Amino acid sequence: MKPEQKILADSASLIDAAAEHFVAAARAAIAKRGVFHVALAGGSTPKGLYQKLATSPYMEQIDWARVNLFFGDERCVLPTHADSNFKMVREAMIDRLPIPHKNVHRMPTEEGVAPDVAIRYGRKMQEVLADAPLDLVLLGLGSDGHIASLFPETAALEVVDAMTTSVYVEKFDSWRVTMTYPVINTARQVIVFIAGQAKADIVKDITTGAVQGLPVQRLDPQGEYYWFMDAAAAGQ
Ligand code: 6PG
């Protein structure tokens, strides 16, 4: 399934557009079902979006007590480590939100070996979601075409019978826990959030078909599917 591309002139307008879209998705889910289940991306790109969501007028437009925050992936480090996706999201957004602690579902990758943490997190997701799909999955895009921690040529790409898995990433010599294609593809909405000149090559390679079979290209969202980009990433 091809994504609907939303290309904004610069990073500030990209963040505003994505924040408005996020608020609209949250409000619609809460109005319809009384809850908004969202999986957040790690990395550096979405930090500005998270900061924006924790400011006016965006923060007040969401009933955060009805939001469940999940994480698309996590590095196997302490939640206080500089590489922790949770640390980035907590500092950029969570610490400023009126969201109950119980609604923030961190991947506790320091609490055991990655495979066990993945199993436990999958059980936690099933317990909270109760067979409902995620309402929104926010993803970044790696320069190698990975999403979450679904890295090229890893067994994580082939997992179809679990919502989460663990993956050893050779190039980083480190383990990660990640959501898998089944849980991402069944979400009501998937947004890949891409910004900056550094991503122009991978975006071009993918949109021109110069490369095939990358993890992001194996996404097959059953719901709405968007790429939110600034002009720099879109090569404009
Ligand atoms: C992670 C992310 C990962 C990220 C991409 C892009 O844990 O690193 O989940 O999938 O979104 O690597 O990272 P940047 O936004 O830092 O370019």
CSV table of C-alpha atoms and ligand atoms in Angstrom, one decimal:
chain,number,residue,atom,x,y,z
A,1,MET,CA,0.0,0.0,0.0
A,2,LYS,CA,1.4,3.4,-1.0
A,3,PRO,CA,1.4,6.1,1.7
A,4,GLU,CA,-0.3,9.4,1.3
A,5,GLN,CA,2.6,11.9,1.3
A,6,LYS,CA,2.2,15.2,3.2
A,7,ILE,CA,5.2,17.4,2.4
A,8,LEU,CA,5.6,20.6,4.5
A,9,ALA,CA,8.0,23.5,3.6
A,10,ASP,CA,10.2,23.2,6.7
A,11,SER,CA,10.6,21.4,10.0
A,12,ALA,CA,8.5,23.8,12.0
A,13,SER,CA,5.5,23.5,9.6
A,14,LEU,CA,6.0,19.7,9.5
A,15,ILE,CA,5.8,19.6,13.3
A,16,ASP,CA,2.7,21.8,13.4
A,17,ALA,CA,1.0,19.7,10.7
A,18,ALA,CA,1.8,16.4,12.5
A,19,ALA,CA,0.8,17.8,15.9
A,20,GLU,CA,-2.6,18.8,14.4
A,21,HIS,CA,-3.0,15.4,12.8
A,22,PHE,CA,-2.1,13.6,16.1
A,23,VAL,CA,-4.6,15.7,18.1
A,24,ALA,CA,-7.3,15.0,15.5
A,25,ALA,CA,-6.6,11.2,15.6
A,26,ALA,CA,-6.6,11.3,19.4
A,27,ARG,CA,-9.8,13.3,19.7
A,28,ALA,CA,-11.6,11.1,17.1
A,29,ALA,CA,-10.5,7.8,18.8
A,30,ILE,CA,-11.6,9.1,22.3
A,31,ALA,CA,-14.9,10.4,20.9
A,32,LYS,CA,-15.7,7.0,19.3
A,33,ARG,CA,-14.2,4.5,21.7
A,34,GLY,CA,-13.2,6.4,24.8
A,35,VAL,CA,-9.5,5.7,24.4
A,36,PHE,CA,-6.5,6.4,22.2
A,37,HIS,CA,-3.8,3.8,21.9
A,38,VAL,CA,-0.7,5.2,20.3
A,39,ALA,CA,2.8,3.7,19.7
A,40,LEU,CA,5.5,6.3,19.6
A,41,ALA,CA,8.7,6.4,17.6
A,42,GLY,CA,12.1,6.8,19.1
A,43,GLY,CA,15.2,8.3,17.5
A,44,SER,CA,15.7,12.0,17.2
A,45,THR,CA,13.3,13.2,14.4
A,46,PRO,CA,10.1,13.1,16.4
A,47,LYS,CA,11.5,15.0,19.5
A,48,GLY,CA,10.2,18.3,18.2
A,49,LEU,CA,6.8,16.8,17.6
A,50,TYR,CA,6.6,15.5,21.1
A,51,GLN,CA,7.7,18.8,22.5
A,52,LYS,CA,5.0,20.5,20.5
A,53,LEU,CA,2.3,18.1,21.8
A,54,ALA,CA,3.2,19.1,25.3
A,55,THR,CA,2.5,22.8,24.6
A,56,SER,CA,-0.5,24.9,24.1
A,57,PRO,CA,-2.8,24.7,22.2
A,58,TYR,CA,-2.2,21.0,21.5
A,59,MET,CA,-1.8,19.6,25.0
A,60,GLU,CA,-5.2,20.9,26.2
A,61,GLN,CA,-7.0,19.4,23.2
A,62,ILE,CA,-6.4,15.8,24.3
A,63,ASP,CA,-7.9,14.1,27.3
A,64,TRP,CA,-4.6,12.4,28.3
A,65,ALA,CA,-6.3,10.3,31.0
A,66,ARG,CA,-7.8,8.4,28.0
A,67,VAL,CA,-4.5,7.9,26.2
A,68,ASN,CA,-2.3,4.8,26.3
A,69,LEU,CA,1.3,5.5,25.2
A,70,PHE,CA,3.2,2.6,23.9
A,71,PHE,CA,6.7,2.5,22.3
A,72,GLY,CA,7.4,1.1,18.9
A,73,ASP,CA,10.9,0.0,20.0
A,74,GLU,CA,13.5,0.5,22.7
A,75,ARG,CA,17.2,0.1,23.0
A,76,CYS,CA,18.4,-2.3,25.7
A,77,VAL,CA,19.7,0.4,28.0
A,78,LEU,CA,18.6,1.9,31.3
A,79,PRO,CA,15.7,4.4,31.0
A,80,THR,CA,18.1,7.0,32.1
A,81,HIS,CA,20.7,6.3,29.4
A,82,ALA,CA,21.2,8.9,26.6
A,83,ASP,CA,20.2,6.2,24.0
A,84,SER,CA,16.9,5.5,25.7
A,85,ASN,CA,13.9,6.3,23.5
A,86,PHE,CA,11.8,6.4,26.7
A,87,LYS,CA,14.2,9.1,28.2
A,88,MET,CA,13.8,11.2,25.0
A,89,VAL,CA,10.0,11.0,25.0
A,90,ARG,CA,9.8,11.5,28.8
A,91,GLU,CA,11.9,14.6,28.7
A,92,ALA,CA,10.3,16.0,25.5
A,93,MET,CA,6.7,15.3,26.4
A,94,ILE,CA,5.6,12.9,29.1
A,95,ASP,CA,7.0,14.9,32.1
A,96,ARG,CA,4.8,17.8,30.9
A,97,LEU,CA,1.6,15.9,30.3
A,98,PRO,CA,-1.3,15.3,32.7
A,99,ILE,CA,-1.1,11.6,31.8
A,100,PRO,CA,-1.5,9.0,34.5
A,101,HIS,CA,1.7,7.0,35.1
A,102,LYS,CA,-0.3,3.7,34.5
A,103,ASN,CA,-1.0,4.9,30.9
A,104,VAL,CA,2.6,5.1,30.0
A,105,HIS,CA,3.8,1.7,28.8
A,106,ARG,CA,7.5,1.8,28.7
A,107,MET,CA,9.5,-1.2,27.3
A,108,PRO,CA,11.4,-2.1,30.4
A,109,THR,CA,14.5,-3.4,28.5
A,110,GLU,CA,16.6,-3.3,31.6
A,111,GLU,CA,14.5,-5.8,33.3
A,112,GLY,CA,15.9,-9.0,31.7
A,113,VAL,CA,17.2,-10.3,28.4
A,114,ALA,CA,15.6,-8.9,25.3
A,115,PRO,CA,13.6,-11.9,24.2
A,116,ASP,CA,11.9,-12.1,27.7
A,117,VAL,CA,11.2,-8.4,27.8
A,118,ALA,CA,9.7,-8.7,24.3
A,119,ILE,CA,7.4,-11.5,25.4
A,120,ARG,CA,6.3,-9.6,28.5
A,121,TYR,CA,5.7,-6.4,26.6
A,122,GLY,CA,3.6,-8.2,24.1
A,123,ARG,CA,1.5,-9.6,26.9
A,124,LYS,CA,1.1,-6.1,28.4
A,125,MET,CA,0.0,-4.8,25.0
A,126,GLN,CA,-2.6,-7.5,24.7
A,127,GLU,CA,-3.8,-6.9,28.2
A,128,VAL,CA,-4.3,-3.1,27.6
A,129,LEU,CA,-5.5,-3.4,24.0
A,130,ALA,CA,-7.8,-6.3,24.6
A,131,ASP,CA,-7.8,-7.3,20.9
A,132,ALA,CA,-8.3,-3.7,19.8
A,133,PRO,CA,-5.8,-2.4,17.2
A,134,LEU,CA,-3.5,0.5,17.9
A,135,ASP,CA,-5.2,3.7,16.8
A,136,LEU,CA,-1.9,5.2,15.6
A,137,VAL,CA,1.7,4.1,15.1
A,138,LEU,CA,4.3,6.8,14.7
A,139,LEU,CA,7.5,5.7,13.0
A,140,GLY,CA,10.7,7.3,12.0
A,141,LEU,CA,12.8,6.1,9.0
A,142,GLY,CA,16.3,5.0,9.2
A,143,SER,CA,18.8,5.8,6.4
A,144,ASP,CA,18.9,2.1,5.7
A,145,GLY,CA,15.1,1.9,5.4
A,146,HIS,CA,14.4,0.5,8.9
A,147,ILE,CA,11.4,1.4,10.9
A,148,ALA,CA,11.1,0.9,14.7
A,149,SER,CA,13.8,-1.7,15.2
A,150,LEU,CA,12.9,-3.7,12.1
A,151,PHE,CA,16.3,-3.6,10.6
A,152,PRO,CA,17.2,-5.0,7.2
A,153,GLU,CA,18.1,-8.7,7.0
A,154,THR,CA,17.1,-9.5,10.6
A,155,ALA,CA,14.8,-12.2,11.7
A,156,ALA,CA,12.5,-9.6,13.3
A,157,LEU,CA,11.2,-8.9,9.8
A,158,GLU,CA,9.8,-12.4,9.6
A,159,VAL,CA,7.9,-12.4,12.9
A,160,VAL,CA,4.2,-12.8,12.1
A,161,ASP,CA,2.8,-14.5,15.2
A,162,ALA,CA,3.7,-11.9,17.9
A,163,MET,CA,3.2,-8.2,18.5
A,164,THR,CA,6.8,-7.7,19.7
A,165,THR,CA,10.1,-9.4,19.3
A,166,SER,CA,13.8,-8.8,20.1
A,167,VAL,CA,16.5,-8.2,17.6
A,168,TYR,CA,20.3,-8.1,17.7
A,169,VAL,CA,21.5,-5.2,15.5
A,170,GLU,CA,24.9,-6.1,14.2
A,171,LYS,CA,25.9,-2.6,13.2
A,172,PHE,CA,25.2,-1.3,16.7
A,173,ASP,CA,26.4,-4.4,18.4
A,174,SER,CA,23.3,-4.2,20.6
A,175,TRP,CA,19.9,-5.8,21.3
A,176,ARG,CA,16.6,-4.0,20.9
A,177,VAL,CA,13.0,-4.8,21.5
A,178,THR,CA,10.6,-3.8,18.7
A,179,MET,CA,7.0,-4.0,17.6
A,180,THR,CA,6.5,-6.3,14.6
A,181,TYR,CA,4.7,-5.9,11.3
A,182,PRO,CA,1.4,-7.5,12.4
A,183,VAL,CA,0.8,-5.0,15.2
A,184,ILE,CA,1.9,-2.1,13.0
A,185,ASN,CA,0.0,-3.1,9.9
A,186,THR,CA,-3.3,-3.6,11.8
A,187,ALA,CA,-3.2,-0.1,13.3
A,188,ARG,CA,-6.0,2.3,12.3
A,189,GLN,CA,-3.3,4.7,11.2
A,190,VAL,CA,0.4,4.6,10.5
A,191,ILE,CA,2.5,7.7,10.1
A,192,VAL,CA,6.2,7.7,9.0
A,193,PHE,CA,7.6,11.0,10.2
A,194,ILE,CA,10.7,12.0,8.2
A,195,ALA,CA,12.7,15.3,8.3
A,196,GLY,CA,16.0,16.7,7.2
A,197,GLN,CA,18.4,16.6,4.2
A,198,ALA,CA,20.0,13.5,5.6
A,199,LYS,CA,16.9,11.4,4.7
A,200,ALA,CA,16.6,12.8,1.1
A,201,ASP,CA,18.6,9.9,-0.4
A,202,ILE,CA,16.7,7.1,1.2
A,203,VAL,CA,13.3,8.8,0.5
A,204,LYS,CA,14.3,9.3,-3.2
A,205,ASP,CA,15.6,5.7,-3.5
A,206,ILE,CA,12.3,4.4,-2.1
A,207,THR,CA,9.9,6.7,-4.0
A,208,THR,CA,11.7,6.1,-7.3
A,209,GLY,CA,11.8,2.4,-6.8
A,210,ALA,CA,15.6,2.4,-7.0
A,211,VAL,CA,15.6,0.1,-4.0
A,212,GLN,CA,13.2,-2.6,-3.1
A,213,GLY,CA,12.4,-4.8,-0.1
A,214,LEU,CA,13.5,-2.4,2.6
A,215,PRO,CA,11.7,-2.8,5.9
A,216,VAL,CA,9.7,0.3,5.4
A,217,GLN,CA,8.7,-1.0,2.0
A,218,ARG,CA,7.4,-4.2,3.5
A,219,LEU,CA,4.9,-2.2,5.6
A,220,ASP,CA,1.3,-3.0,4.5
A,221,PRO,CA,-0.9,-0.9,6.7
A,222,GLN,CA,-4.6,-2.0,6.7
A,223,GLY,CA,-5.7,1.5,7.8
A,224,GLU,CA,-4.6,5.0,6.9
A,225,TYR,CA,-1.0,5.4,5.9
A,226,TYR,CA,0.9,8.7,5.7
A,227,TRP,CA,4.4,9.9,5.2
A,228,PHE,CA,4.8,13.3,6.9
A,229,MET,CA,8.0,14.9,5.5
A,230,ASP,CA,9.6,18.3,5.2
A,231,ALA,CA,10.8,19.6,1.8
A,232,ALA,CA,14.4,18.8,2.7
A,233,ALA,CA,13.7,15.1,3.2
A,234,ALA,CA,11.4,15.0,0.2
A,235,GLY,CA,14.3,16.3,-1.9
A,236,GLN,CA,12.4,19.5,-2.9
B,1,6PG,C1,15.1,4.1,17.1
B,1,6PG,C2,13.9,4.4,16.3
B,1,6PG,C3,14.3,4.2,14.9
B,1,6PG,C4,14.3,5.6,14.3
B,1,6PG,C5,15.1,5.7,13.1
B,1,6PG,C6,15.3,7.1,12.6
B,1,6PG,O1,15.0,3.4,18.2
B,1,6PG,O2,16.2,4.5,16.7
B,1,6PG,O3,12.8,3.8,16.7
B,1,6PG,O4,13.4,3.4,14.1
B,1,6PG,O5,13.0,6.1,14.1
B,1,6PG,O6,16.3,5.1,13.3
B,1,6PG,O7,16.0,7.8,13.6
B,1,6PG,P1,16.3,9.4,13.6
B,1,6PG,O8,14.9,10.0,13.8
B,1,6PG,O9,17.2,9.6,14.7
B,1,6PG,O10,16.9,9.7,12.2
